[in-house]
Amino acid sequence: EDKVVQSPLSLVVHEGDTVTLNCSYEVTNFRSLLWYKQEKKAPTFLFMLTSSGIEKKSGRLSSILDKKELFSILNITATQTGDSAIYLCAVKLSGAGSYQLTFGKGTKLSVIP
Amino acid sequence: NAGVTQTPKFQVLKTGQSMTLQCAQDMNHEYMSWYRQDPGMGLRLIHYSVGAGITDQGEVPNGYNVSRSTTEDFPLRLLSAAPSQTSVYFCASSPVGGGEQYFGPGTRLTVT
């Protein structure tokens, strides 16, 4: 059974802190890993990672994939209260399931002033 | 482009009632899917479609039906609502080559 595990499940930090969110996976036919941010409504796309060792960066957020050890991390530096959200990790498979995403349970990040 | 739209935003049903959640996209995406999100459970796939006339089951399909008569629309039907179907429902779409999925704003459904 395909599995995506995120840790921690929840995290409380102060503004200005740096956080690292973890996502590990056990799937057959891995194609890519995606990160989403979910505030009050729909998840919004952050990154898609396909190759090992190549960092994707957008402002204070960055992410990297390790296909040998089957995990990804999402880093947020100099956190702000607007970063408070649920961060979702999802894995896309190749082959017949190539459109489907298998999601982890999410990490709820709370940034306090 | 409106992207992915869902109606209604909120719905309260009594046990045994039926209803249809609507989803439409204007991006000409082949792939569409329905997820439900429950506290602490992440997003779980209900049904998906890779094109008009083609649908398949996801992880949690029981109690739900779908059809795909056009590229744009992918309605989700609850034939006989149960309290276990209380959840937030998201529709998503993506282009045929894969890539990121775009999500609608969600429908919050309560079954009493």
PDB file of N, CA and C in Angstrom, chain A residues 1-95:
ATOM      1  N   GLU A   1       0.848  -1.196   0.000  1.00  0.00           N
ATOM      2  CA  GLU A   1       0.000   0.000   0.000  1.00  0.00           C
ATOM      3  C   GLU A   1       0.887   1.250   0.000  1.00  0.00           C
ATOM      4  N   ASP A   2       0.565   2.202  -0.869  1.00  0.00           N
ATOM      5  CA  ASP A   2       1.339   3.441  -0.930  1.00  0.00           C
ATOM      6  C   ASP A   2       1.111   4.272   0.325  1.00  0.00           C
ATOM      7  N   LYS A   3       2.190   4.865   0.817  1.00  0.00           N
ATOM      8  CA  LYS A   3       2.096   5.588   2.082  1.00  0.00           C
ATOM      9  C   LYS A   3       2.929   6.847   2.037  1.00  0.00           C
ATOM     10  N   VAL A   4       2.374   7.941   2.546  1.00  0.00           N
ATOM     11  CA  VAL A   4       3.082   9.218   2.670  1.00  0.00           C
ATOM     12  C   VAL A   4       2.927   9.667   4.122  1.00  0.00           C
ATOM     13  N   VAL A   5       4.047   9.902   4.795  1.00  0.00           N
ATOM     14  CA  VAL A   5       4.022  10.232   6.220  1.00  0.00           C
ATOM     15  C   VAL A   5       4.693  11.583   6.443  1.00  0.00           C
ATOM     16  N   GLN A   6       3.975  12.488   7.070  1.00  0.00           N
ATOM     17  CA  GLN A   6       4.523  13.809   7.362  1.00  0.00           C
ATOM     18  C   GLN A   6       4.792  13.957   8.858  1.00  0.00           C
ATOM     19  N   SER A   7       5.848  14.685   9.154  1.00  0.00           N
ATOM     20  CA  SER A   7       6.142  14.972  10.558  1.00  0.00           C
ATOM     21  C   SER A   7       6.785  16.349  10.683  1.00  0.00           C
ATOM     22  N   PRO A   8       6.588  17.028  11.815  1.00  0.00           N
ATOM     23  CA  PRO A   8       5.613  16.670  12.838  1.00  0.00           C
ATOM     24  C   PRO A   8       4.190  16.920  12.340  1.00  0.00           C
ATOM     25  N   LEU A   9       3.202  16.467  13.101  1.00  0.00           N
ATOM     26  CA  LEU A   9       1.815  16.723  12.713  1.00  0.00           C
ATOM     27  C   LEU A   9       1.424  18.158  13.011  1.00  0.00           C
ATOM     28  N   SER A  10       2.019  18.735  14.050  1.00  0.00           N
ATOM     29  CA  SER A  10       1.775  20.137  14.334  1.00  0.00           C
ATOM     30  C   SER A  10       3.016  20.752  14.953  1.00  0.00           C
ATOM     31  N   LEU A  11       3.112  22.064  14.825  1.00  0.00           N
ATOM     32  CA  LEU A  11       4.321  22.775  15.213  1.00  0.00           C
ATOM     33  C   LEU A  11       3.936  24.218  15.542  1.00  0.00           C
ATOM     34  N   VAL A  12       4.445  24.715  16.650  1.00  0.00           N
ATOM     35  CA  VAL A  12       4.220  26.115  17.011  1.00  0.00           C
ATOM     36  C   VAL A  12       5.585  26.784  17.124  1.00  0.00           C
ATOM     37  N   VAL A  13       5.764  27.879  16.402  1.00  0.00           N
ATOM     38  CA  VAL A  13       7.043  28.599  16.424  1.00  0.00           C
ATOM     39  C   VAL A  13       6.770  30.086  16.594  1.00  0.00           C
ATOM     40  N   HIS A  14       7.830  30.839  16.900  1.00  0.00           N
ATOM     41  CA  HIS A  14       7.722  32.286  16.979  1.00  0.00           C
ATOM     42  C   HIS A  14       8.166  32.911  15.662  1.00  0.00           C
ATOM     43  N   GLU A  15       7.625  34.061  15.380  1.00  0.00           N
ATOM     44  CA  GLU A  15       8.029  34.794  14.175  1.00  0.00           C
ATOM     45  C   GLU A  15       9.548  34.919  14.137  1.00  0.00           C
ATOM     46  N   GLY A  16      10.103  34.721  12.952  1.00  0.00           N
ATOM     47  CA  GLY A  16      11.542  34.822  12.785  1.00  0.00           C
ATOM     48  C   GLY A  16      12.264  33.489  12.865  1.00  0.00           C
ATOM     49  N   ASP A  17      11.599  32.479  13.429  1.00  0.00           N
ATOM     50  CA  ASP A  17      12.228  31.157  13.518  1.00  0.00           C
ATOM     51  C   ASP A  17      12.329  30.530  12.132  1.00  0.00           C
ATOM     52  N   THR A  18      13.199  29.533  12.028  1.00  0.00           N
ATOM     53  CA  THR A  18      13.292  28.701  10.832  1.00  0.00           C
ATOM     54  C   THR A  18      12.686  27.337  11.146  1.00  0.00           C
ATOM     55  N   VAL A  19      11.890  26.809  10.239  1.00  0.00           N
ATOM     56  CA  VAL A  19      11.260  25.506  10.464  1.00  0.00           C
ATOM     57  C   VAL A  19      11.584  24.555   9.321  1.00  0.00           C
ATOM     58  N   THR A  20      11.595  23.271   9.660  1.00  0.00           N
ATOM     59  CA  THR A  20      11.787  22.219   8.664  1.00  0.00           C
ATOM     60  C   THR A  20      10.657  21.215   8.811  1.00  0.00           C
ATOM     61  N   LEU A  21       9.938  21.017   7.728  1.00  0.00           N
ATOM     62  CA  LEU A  21       8.853  20.046   7.704  1.00  0.00           C
ATOM     63  C   LEU A  21       9.309  18.833   6.904  1.00  0.00           C
ATOM     64  N   ASN A  22       8.912  17.654   7.380  1.00  0.00           N
ATOM     65  CA  ASN A  22       9.398  16.417   6.789  1.00  0.00           C
ATOM     66  C   ASN A  22       8.295  15.635   6.092  1.00  0.00           C
ATOM     67  N   CYS A  23       8.669  14.960   5.030  1.00  0.00           N
ATOM     68  CA  CYS A  23       7.743  14.093   4.307  1.00  0.00           C
ATOM     69  C   CYS A  23       8.508  12.860   3.844  1.00  0.00           C
ATOM     70  N   SER A  24       8.095  11.680   4.306  1.00  0.00           N
ATOM     71  CA  SER A  24       8.706  10.440   3.824  1.00  0.00           C
ATOM     72  C   SER A  24       7.651   9.633   3.090  1.00  0.00           C
ATOM     73  N   TYR A  25       8.085   8.786   2.193  1.00  0.00           N
ATOM     74  CA  TYR A  25       7.117   8.051   1.387  1.00  0.00           C
ATOM     75  C   TYR A  25       7.587   6.625   1.108  1.00  0.00           C
ATOM     76  N   GLU A  26       6.607   5.759   0.973  1.00  0.00           N
ATOM     77  CA  GLU A  26       6.832   4.385   0.517  1.00  0.00           C
ATOM     78  C   GLU A  26       5.796   4.125  -0.559  1.00  0.00           C
ATOM     79  N   VAL A  27       6.199   4.201  -1.796  1.00  0.00           N
ATOM     80  CA  VAL A  27       5.271   4.022  -2.910  1.00  0.00           C
ATOM     81  C   VAL A  27       5.956   3.208  -3.993  1.00  0.00           C
ATOM     82  N   THR A  28       5.128   2.611  -4.825  1.00  0.00           N
ATOM     83  CA  THR A  28       5.659   1.958  -6.015  1.00  0.00           C
ATOM     84  C   THR A  28       5.622   2.967  -7.157  1.00  0.00           C
ATOM     85  N   ASN A  29       6.571   2.915  -8.020  1.00  0.00           N
ATOM     86  CA  ASN A  29       6.580   3.743  -9.241  1.00  0.00           C
ATOM     87  C   ASN A  29       6.495   5.238  -8.957  1.00  0.00           C
ATOM     88  N   PHE A  30       7.403   5.736  -8.138  1.00  0.00           N
ATOM     89  CA  PHE A  30       7.443   7.157  -7.806  1.00  0.00           C
ATOM     90  C   PHE A  30       7.678   7.976  -9.071  1.00  0.00           C
ATOM     91  N   ARG A  31       6.925   9.113  -9.180  1.00  0.00           N
ATOM     92  CA  ARG A  31       7.157  10.017 -10.302  1.00  0.00           C
ATOM     93  C   ARG A  31       7.605  11.392  -9.789  1.00  0.00           C
ATOM     94  N   SER A  32       6.832  11.940  -8.849  1.00  0.00           N
ATOM     95  CA  SER A  32       7.195  13.260  -8.338  1.00  0.00           C
ATOM     96  C   SER A  32       6.554  13.473  -6.971  1.00  0.00           C
ATOM     97  N   LEU A  33       7.058  14.479  -6.257  1.00  0.00           N
ATOM     98  CA  LEU A  33       6.526  14.830  -4.946  1.00  0.00           C
ATOM     99  C   LEU A  33       6.126  16.292  -4.987  1.00  0.00           C
ATOM    100  N   LEU A  34       4.972  16.590  -4.436  1.00  0.00           N
ATOM    101  CA  LEU A  34       4.444  17.949  -4.465  1.00  0.00           C
ATOM    102  C   LEU A  34       4.193  18.442  -3.045  1.00  0.00           C
ATOM    103  N   TRP A  35       4.414  19.741  -2.853  1.00  0.00           N
ATOM    104  CA  TRP A  35       4.075  20.408  -1.600  1.00  0.00           C
ATOM    105  C   TRP A  35       2.966  21.426  -1.864  1.00  0.00           C
ATOM    106  N   TYR A  36       1.993  21.446  -0.960  1.00  0.00           N
ATOM    107  CA  TYR A  36       0.900  22.409  -1.021  1.00  0.00           C
ATOM    108  C   TYR A  36       0.793  23.130   0.331  1.00  0.00           C
ATOM    109  N   LYS A  37       0.304  24.366   0.267  1.00  0.00           N
ATOM    110  CA  LYS A  37      -0.025  25.136   1.473  1.00  0.00           C
ATOM    111  C   LYS A  37      -1.533  25.291   1.521  1.00  0.00           C
ATOM    112  N   GLN A  38      -2.123  25.001   2.688  1.00  0.00           N
ATOM    113  CA  GLN A  38      -3.563  25.144   2.826  1.00  0.00           C
ATOM    114  C   GLN A  38      -3.867  26.071   3.988  1.00  0.00           C
ATOM    115  N   GLU A  39      -4.414  27.230   3.665  1.00  0.00           N
ATOM    116  CA  GLU A  39      -4.861  28.143   4.705  1.00  0.00           C
ATOM    117  C   GLU A  39      -6.320  27.815   4.997  1.00  0.00           C
ATOM    118  N   LYS A  40      -7.209  28.767   4.802  1.00  0.00           N
ATOM    119  CA  LYS A  40      -8.573  28.424   5.231  1.00  0.00           C
ATOM    120  C   LYS A  40      -9.341  27.612   4.192  1.00  0.00           C
ATOM    121  N   LYS A  41      -8.906  27.669   2.979  1.00  0.00           N
ATOM    122  CA  LYS A  41      -9.713  27.016   1.937  1.00  0.00           C
ATOM    123  C   LYS A  41      -8.903  25.990   1.157  1.00  0.00           C
ATOM    124  N   ALA A  42      -8.804  26.186  -0.150  1.00  0.00           N
ATOM    125  CA  ALA A  42      -8.222  25.154  -1.007  1.00  0.00           C
ATOM    126  C   ALA A  42      -6.703  25.128  -0.883  1.00  0.00           C
ATOM    127  N   PRO A  43      -6.102  23.956  -1.036  1.00  0.00           N
ATOM    128  CA  PRO A  43      -4.640  23.877  -1.091  1.00  0.00           C
ATOM    129  C   PRO A  43      -4.106  24.651  -2.291  1.00  0.00           C
ATOM    130  N   THR A  44      -3.011  25.352  -2.074  1.00  0.00           N
ATOM    131  CA  THR A  44      -2.352  26.053  -3.170  1.00  0.00           C
ATOM    132  C   THR A  44      -0.968  25.457  -3.367  1.00  0.00           C
ATOM    133  N   PHE A  45      -0.575  25.334  -4.598  1.00  0.00           N
ATOM    134  CA  PHE A  45       0.654  24.647  -4.987  1.00  0.00           C
ATOM    135  C   PHE A  45       1.891  25.439  -4.589  1.00  0.00           C
ATOM    136  N   LEU A  46       2.886  24.744  -4.049  1.00  0.00           N
ATOM    137  CA  LEU A  46       4.172  25.373  -3.723  1.00  0.00           C
ATOM    138  C   LEU A  46       5.275  24.874  -4.653  1.00  0.00           C
ATOM    139  N   PHE A  47       5.541  23.565  -4.595  1.00  0.00           N
ATOM    140  CA  PHE A  47       6.661  23.002  -5.343  1.00  0.00           C
ATOM    141  C   PHE A  47       6.305  21.617  -5.886  1.00  0.00           C
ATOM    142  N   MET A  48       6.950  21.274  -6.996  1.00  0.00           N
ATOM    143  CA  MET A  48       6.957  19.900  -7.467  1.00  0.00           C
ATOM    144  C   MET A  48       8.402  19.476  -7.648  1.00  0.00           C
ATOM    145  N   LEU A  49       8.769  18.326  -7.084  1.00  0.00           N
ATOM    146  CA  LEU A  49      10.145  17.832  -7.098  1.00  0.00           C
ATOM    147  C   LEU A  49      10.157  16.480  -7.797  1.00  0.00           C
ATOM    148  N   THR A  50      11.071  16.357  -8.735  1.00  0.00           N
ATOM    149  CA  THR A  50      11.169  15.106  -9.487  1.00  0.00           C
ATOM    150  C   THR A  50      12.553  14.487  -9.344  1.00  0.00           C
ATOM    151  N   SER A  51      13.565  15.319  -9.271  1.00  0.00           N
ATOM    152  CA  SER A  51      14.942  14.816  -9.243  1.00  0.00           C
ATOM    153  C   SER A  51      15.558  15.004  -7.875  1.00  0.00           C
ATOM    154  N   SER A  52      16.413  14.068  -7.504  1.00  0.00           N
ATOM    155  CA  SER A  52      17.098  14.135  -6.204  1.00  0.00           C
ATOM    156  C   SER A  52      18.090  15.276  -6.180  1.00  0.00           C
ATOM    157  N   GLY A  53      18.212  15.896  -5.015  1.00  0.00           N
ATOM    158  CA  GLY A  53      19.308  16.804  -4.764  1.00  0.00           C
ATOM    159  C   GLY A  53      19.181  18.189  -5.364  1.00  0.00           C
ATOM    160  N   ILE A  54      18.122  18.458  -6.087  1.00  0.00           N
ATOM    161  CA  ILE A  54      17.960  19.785  -6.706  1.00  0.00           C
ATOM    162  C   ILE A  54      16.979  20.575  -5.858  1.00  0.00           C
ATOM    163  N   GLU A  55      17.461  21.678  -5.281  1.00  0.00           N
ATOM    164  CA  GLU A  55      16.624  22.476  -4.404  1.00  0.00           C
ATOM    165  C   GLU A  55      15.712  23.379  -5.220  1.00  0.00           C
ATOM    166  N   LYS A  56      14.445  23.402  -4.821  1.00  0.00           N
ATOM    167  CA  LYS A  56      13.509  24.367  -5.401  1.00  0.00           C
ATOM    168  C   LYS A  56      13.326  25.473  -4.356  1.00  0.00           C
ATOM    169  N   LYS A  57      13.289  26.716  -4.841  1.00  0.00           N
ATOM    170  CA  LYS A  57      13.255  27.842  -3.912  1.00  0.00           C
ATOM    171  C   LYS A  57      12.244  28.870  -4.397  1.00  0.00           C
ATOM    172  N   SER A  58      11.522  29.439  -3.416  1.00  0.00           N
ATOM    173  CA  SER A  58      10.613  30.522  -3.724  1.00  0.00           C
ATOM    174  C   SER A  58      10.574  31.441  -2.508  1.00  0.00           C
ATOM    175  N   GLY A  59      11.297  32.533  -2.589  1.00  0.00           N
ATOM    176  CA  GLY A  59      11.344  33.453  -1.461  1.00  0.00           C
ATOM    177  C   GLY A  59      11.965  32.796  -0.236  1.00  0.00           C
ATOM    178  N   ARG A  60      11.210  32.758   0.847  1.00  0.00           N
ATOM    179  CA  ARG A  60      11.729  32.169   2.093  1.00  0.00           C
ATOM    180  C   ARG A  60      11.489  30.657   2.178  1.00  0.00           C
ATOM    181  N   LEU A  61      10.828  30.107   1.187  1.00  0.00           N
ATOM    182  CA  LEU A  61      10.534  28.676   1.193  1.00  0.00           C
ATOM    183  C   LEU A  61      11.479  27.943   0.249  1.00  0.00           C
ATOM    184  N   SER A  62      11.907  26.772   0.665  1.00  0.00           N
ATOM    185  CA  SER A  62      12.729  25.935  -0.204  1.00  0.00           C
ATOM    186  C   SER A  62      12.418  24.480   0.111  1.00  0.00           C
ATOM    187  N   SER A  63      12.708  23.627  -0.868  1.00  0.00           N
ATOM    188  CA  SER A  63      12.411  22.208  -0.696  1.00  0.00           C
ATOM    189  C   SER A  63      13.415  21.385  -1.479  1.00  0.00           C
ATOM    190  N   ILE A  64      13.664  20.177  -0.982  1.00  0.00           N
ATOM    191  CA  ILE A  64      14.609  19.288  -1.648  1.00  0.00           C
ATOM    192  C   ILE A  64      14.113  17.855  -1.501  1.00  0.00           C
ATOM    193  N   LEU A  65      14.486  17.034  -2.448  1.00  0.00           N
ATOM    194  CA  LEU A  65      14.038  15.642  -2.494  1.00  0.00           C
ATOM    195  C   LEU A  65      15.253  14.711  -2.421  1.00  0.00           C
ATOM    196  N   ASP A  66      15.115  13.631  -1.660  1.00  0.00           N
ATOM    197  CA  ASP A  66      16.143  12.593  -1.621  1.00  0.00           C
ATOM    198  C   ASP A  66      15.481  11.281  -2.032  1.00  0.00           C
ATOM    199  N   LYS A  67      15.688  10.882  -3.278  1.00  0.00           N
ATOM    200  CA  LYS A  67      15.010   9.691  -3.797  1.00  0.00           C
ATOM    201  C   LYS A  67      15.639   8.395  -3.299  1.00  0.00           C
ATOM    202  N   LYS A  68      16.862   8.485  -2.813  1.00  0.00           N
ATOM    203  CA  LYS A  68      17.500   7.280  -2.268  1.00  0.00           C
ATOM    204  C   LYS A  68      16.922   6.954  -0.893  1.00  0.00           C
ATOM    205  N   GLU A  69      16.794   7.999  -0.064  1.00  0.00           N
ATOM    206  CA  GLU A  69      16.264   7.804   1.280  1.00  0.00           C
ATOM    207  C   GLU A  69      14.754   7.986   1.344  1.00  0.00           C
ATOM    208  N   LEU A  70      14.127   8.323   0.235  1.00  0.00           N
ATOM    209  CA  LEU A  70      12.662   8.435   0.110  1.00  0.00           C
ATOM    210  C   LEU A  70      12.074   9.488   1.054  1.00  0.00           C
ATOM    211  N   PHE A  71      12.617  10.698   0.978  1.00  0.00           N
ATOM    212  CA  PHE A  71      12.000  11.756   1.771  1.00  0.00           C
ATOM    213  C   PHE A  71      12.250  13.106   1.119  1.00  0.00           C
ATOM    214  N   SER A  72      11.467  14.076   1.600  1.00  0.00           N
ATOM    215  CA  SER A  72      11.624  15.457   1.183  1.00  0.00           C
ATOM    216  C   SER A  72      11.488  16.335   2.413  1.00  0.00           C
ATOM    217  N   ILE A  73      12.122  17.519   2.360  1.00  0.00           N
ATOM    218  CA  ILE A  73      11.929  18.495   3.418  1.00  0.00           C
ATOM    219  C   ILE A  73      11.486  19.818   2.806  1.00  0.00           C
ATOM    220  N   LEU A  74      10.702  20.545   3.588  1.00  0.00           N
ATOM    221  CA  LEU A  74      10.283  21.894   3.229  1.00  0.00           C
ATOM    222  C   LEU A  74      10.807  22.816   4.317  1.00  0.00           C
ATOM    223  N   ASN A  75      11.634  23.765   3.913  1.00  0.00           N
ATOM    224  CA  ASN A  75      12.197  24.734   4.859  1.00  0.00           C
ATOM    225  C   ASN A  75      11.520  26.081   4.697  1.00  0.00           C
ATOM    226  N   ILE A  76      11.240  26.696   5.815  1.00  0.00           N
ATOM    227  CA  ILE A  76      10.731  28.069   5.807  1.00  0.00           C
ATOM    228  C   ILE A  76      11.629  28.871   6.741  1.00  0.00           C
ATOM    229  N   THR A  77      12.304  29.880   6.194  1.00  0.00           N
ATOM    230  CA  THR A  77      13.170  30.722   7.005  1.00  0.00           C
ATOM    231  C   THR A  77      12.436  32.010   7.386  1.00  0.00           C
ATOM    232  N   ALA A  78      12.888  32.621   8.477  1.00  0.00           N
ATOM    233  CA  ALA A  78      12.331  33.901   8.941  1.00  0.00           C
ATOM    234  C   ALA A  78      10.806  33.872   8.900  1.00  0.00           C
ATOM    235  N   THR A  79      10.208  32.914   9.598  1.00  0.00           N
ATOM    236  CA  THR A  79       8.760  32.707   9.511  1.00  0.00           C
ATOM    237  C   THR A  79       7.981  33.965   9.890  1.00  0.00           C
ATOM    238  N   GLN A  80       6.801  34.081   9.276  1.00  0.00           N
ATOM    239  CA  GLN A  80       5.881  35.187   9.537  1.00  0.00           C
ATOM    240  C   GLN A  80       4.521  34.596   9.908  1.00  0.00           C
ATOM    241  N   THR A  81       3.670  35.403  10.522  1.00  0.00           N
ATOM    242  CA  THR A  81       2.354  34.886  10.923  1.00  0.00           C
ATOM    243  C   THR A  81       1.563  34.408   9.695  1.00  0.00           C
ATOM    244  N   GLY A  82       1.819  34.989   8.548  1.00  0.00           N
ATOM    245  CA  GLY A  82       1.142  34.569   7.319  1.00  0.00           C
ATOM    246  C   GLY A  82       1.552  33.187   6.835  1.00  0.00           C
ATOM    247  N   ASP A  83       2.597  32.624   7.432  1.00  0.00           N
ATOM    248  CA  ASP A  83       2.996  31.261   7.089  1.00  0.00           C
ATOM    249  C   ASP A  83       2.162  30.229   7.834  1.00  0.00           C
ATOM    250  N   SER A  84       1.365  30.667   8.790  1.00  0.00           N
ATOM    251  CA  SER A  84       0.501  29.742   9.529  1.00  0.00           C
ATOM    252  C   SER A  84      -0.459  29.071   8.563  1.00  0.00           C
ATOM    253  N   ALA A  85      -0.426  27.756   8.528  1.00  0.00           N
ATOM    254  CA  ALA A  85      -1.225  26.996   7.565  1.00  0.00           C
ATOM    255  C   ALA A  85      -0.985  25.510   7.808  1.00  0.00           C
ATOM    256  N   ILE A  86      -1.711  24.698   7.065  1.00  0.00           N
ATOM    257  CA  ILE A  86      -1.408  23.267   6.995  1.00  0.00           C
ATOM    258  C   ILE A  86      -0.587  23.057   5.723  1.00  0.00           C
ATOM    259  N   TYR A  87       0.531  22.380   5.870  1.00  0.00           N
ATOM    260  CA  TYR A  87       1.395  22.085   4.722  1.00  0.00           C
ATOM    261  C   TYR A  87       1.214  20.609   4.372  1.00  0.00           C
ATOM    262  N   LEU A  88       0.837  20.386   3.128  1.00  0.00           N
ATOM    263  CA  LEU A  88       0.528  19.039   2.657  1.00  0.00           C
ATOM    264  C   LEU A  88       1.593  18.562   1.687  1.00  0.00           C
ATOM    265  N   CYS A  89       1.985  17.330   1.856  1.00  0.00           N
ATOM    266  CA  CYS A  89       2.913  16.669   0.950  1.00  0.00           C
ATOM    267  C   CYS A  89       2.126  15.609   0.184  1.00  0.00           C
ATOM    268  N   ALA A  90       2.389  15.464  -1.105  1.00  0.00           N
ATOM    269  CA  ALA A  90       1.681  14.464  -1.906  1.00  0.00           C
ATOM    270  C   ALA A  90       2.661  13.835  -2.878  1.00  0.00           C
ATOM    271  N   VAL A  91       2.423  12.578  -3.188  1.00  0.00           N
ATOM    272  CA  VAL A  91       3.276  11.860  -4.137  1.00  0.00           C
ATOM    273  C   VAL A  91       2.458  11.468  -5.351  1.00  0.00           C
ATOM    274  N   LYS A  92       3.035  11.684  -6.513  1.00  0.00           N
ATOM    275  CA  LYS A  92       2.412  11.279  -7.773  1.00  0.00           C
ATOM    276  C   LYS A  92       3.174  10.069  -8.297  1.00  0.00           C
ATOM    277  N   LEU A  93       2.397   9.090  -8.775  1.00  0.00           N
ATOM    278  CA  LEU A  93       2.994   7.862  -9.280  1.00  0.00           C
ATOM    279  C   LEU A  93       3.091   7.908 -10.793  1.00  0.00           C
ATOM    280  N   SER A  94       3.986   7.121 -11.353  1.00  0.00           N
ATOM    281  CA  SER A  94       4.041   6.975 -12.806  1.00  0.00           C
ATOM    282  C   SER A  94       3.201   5.769 -13.205  1.00  0.00           C
ATOM    283  N   GLY A  95       2.954   5.628 -14.497  1.00  0.00           N
ATOM    284  CA  GLY A  95       2.174   4.492 -14.970  1.00  0.00           C
ATOM    285  C   GLY A  95       0.686   4.765 -14.902  1.00  0.00           C
TER     286      GLY A  95
END
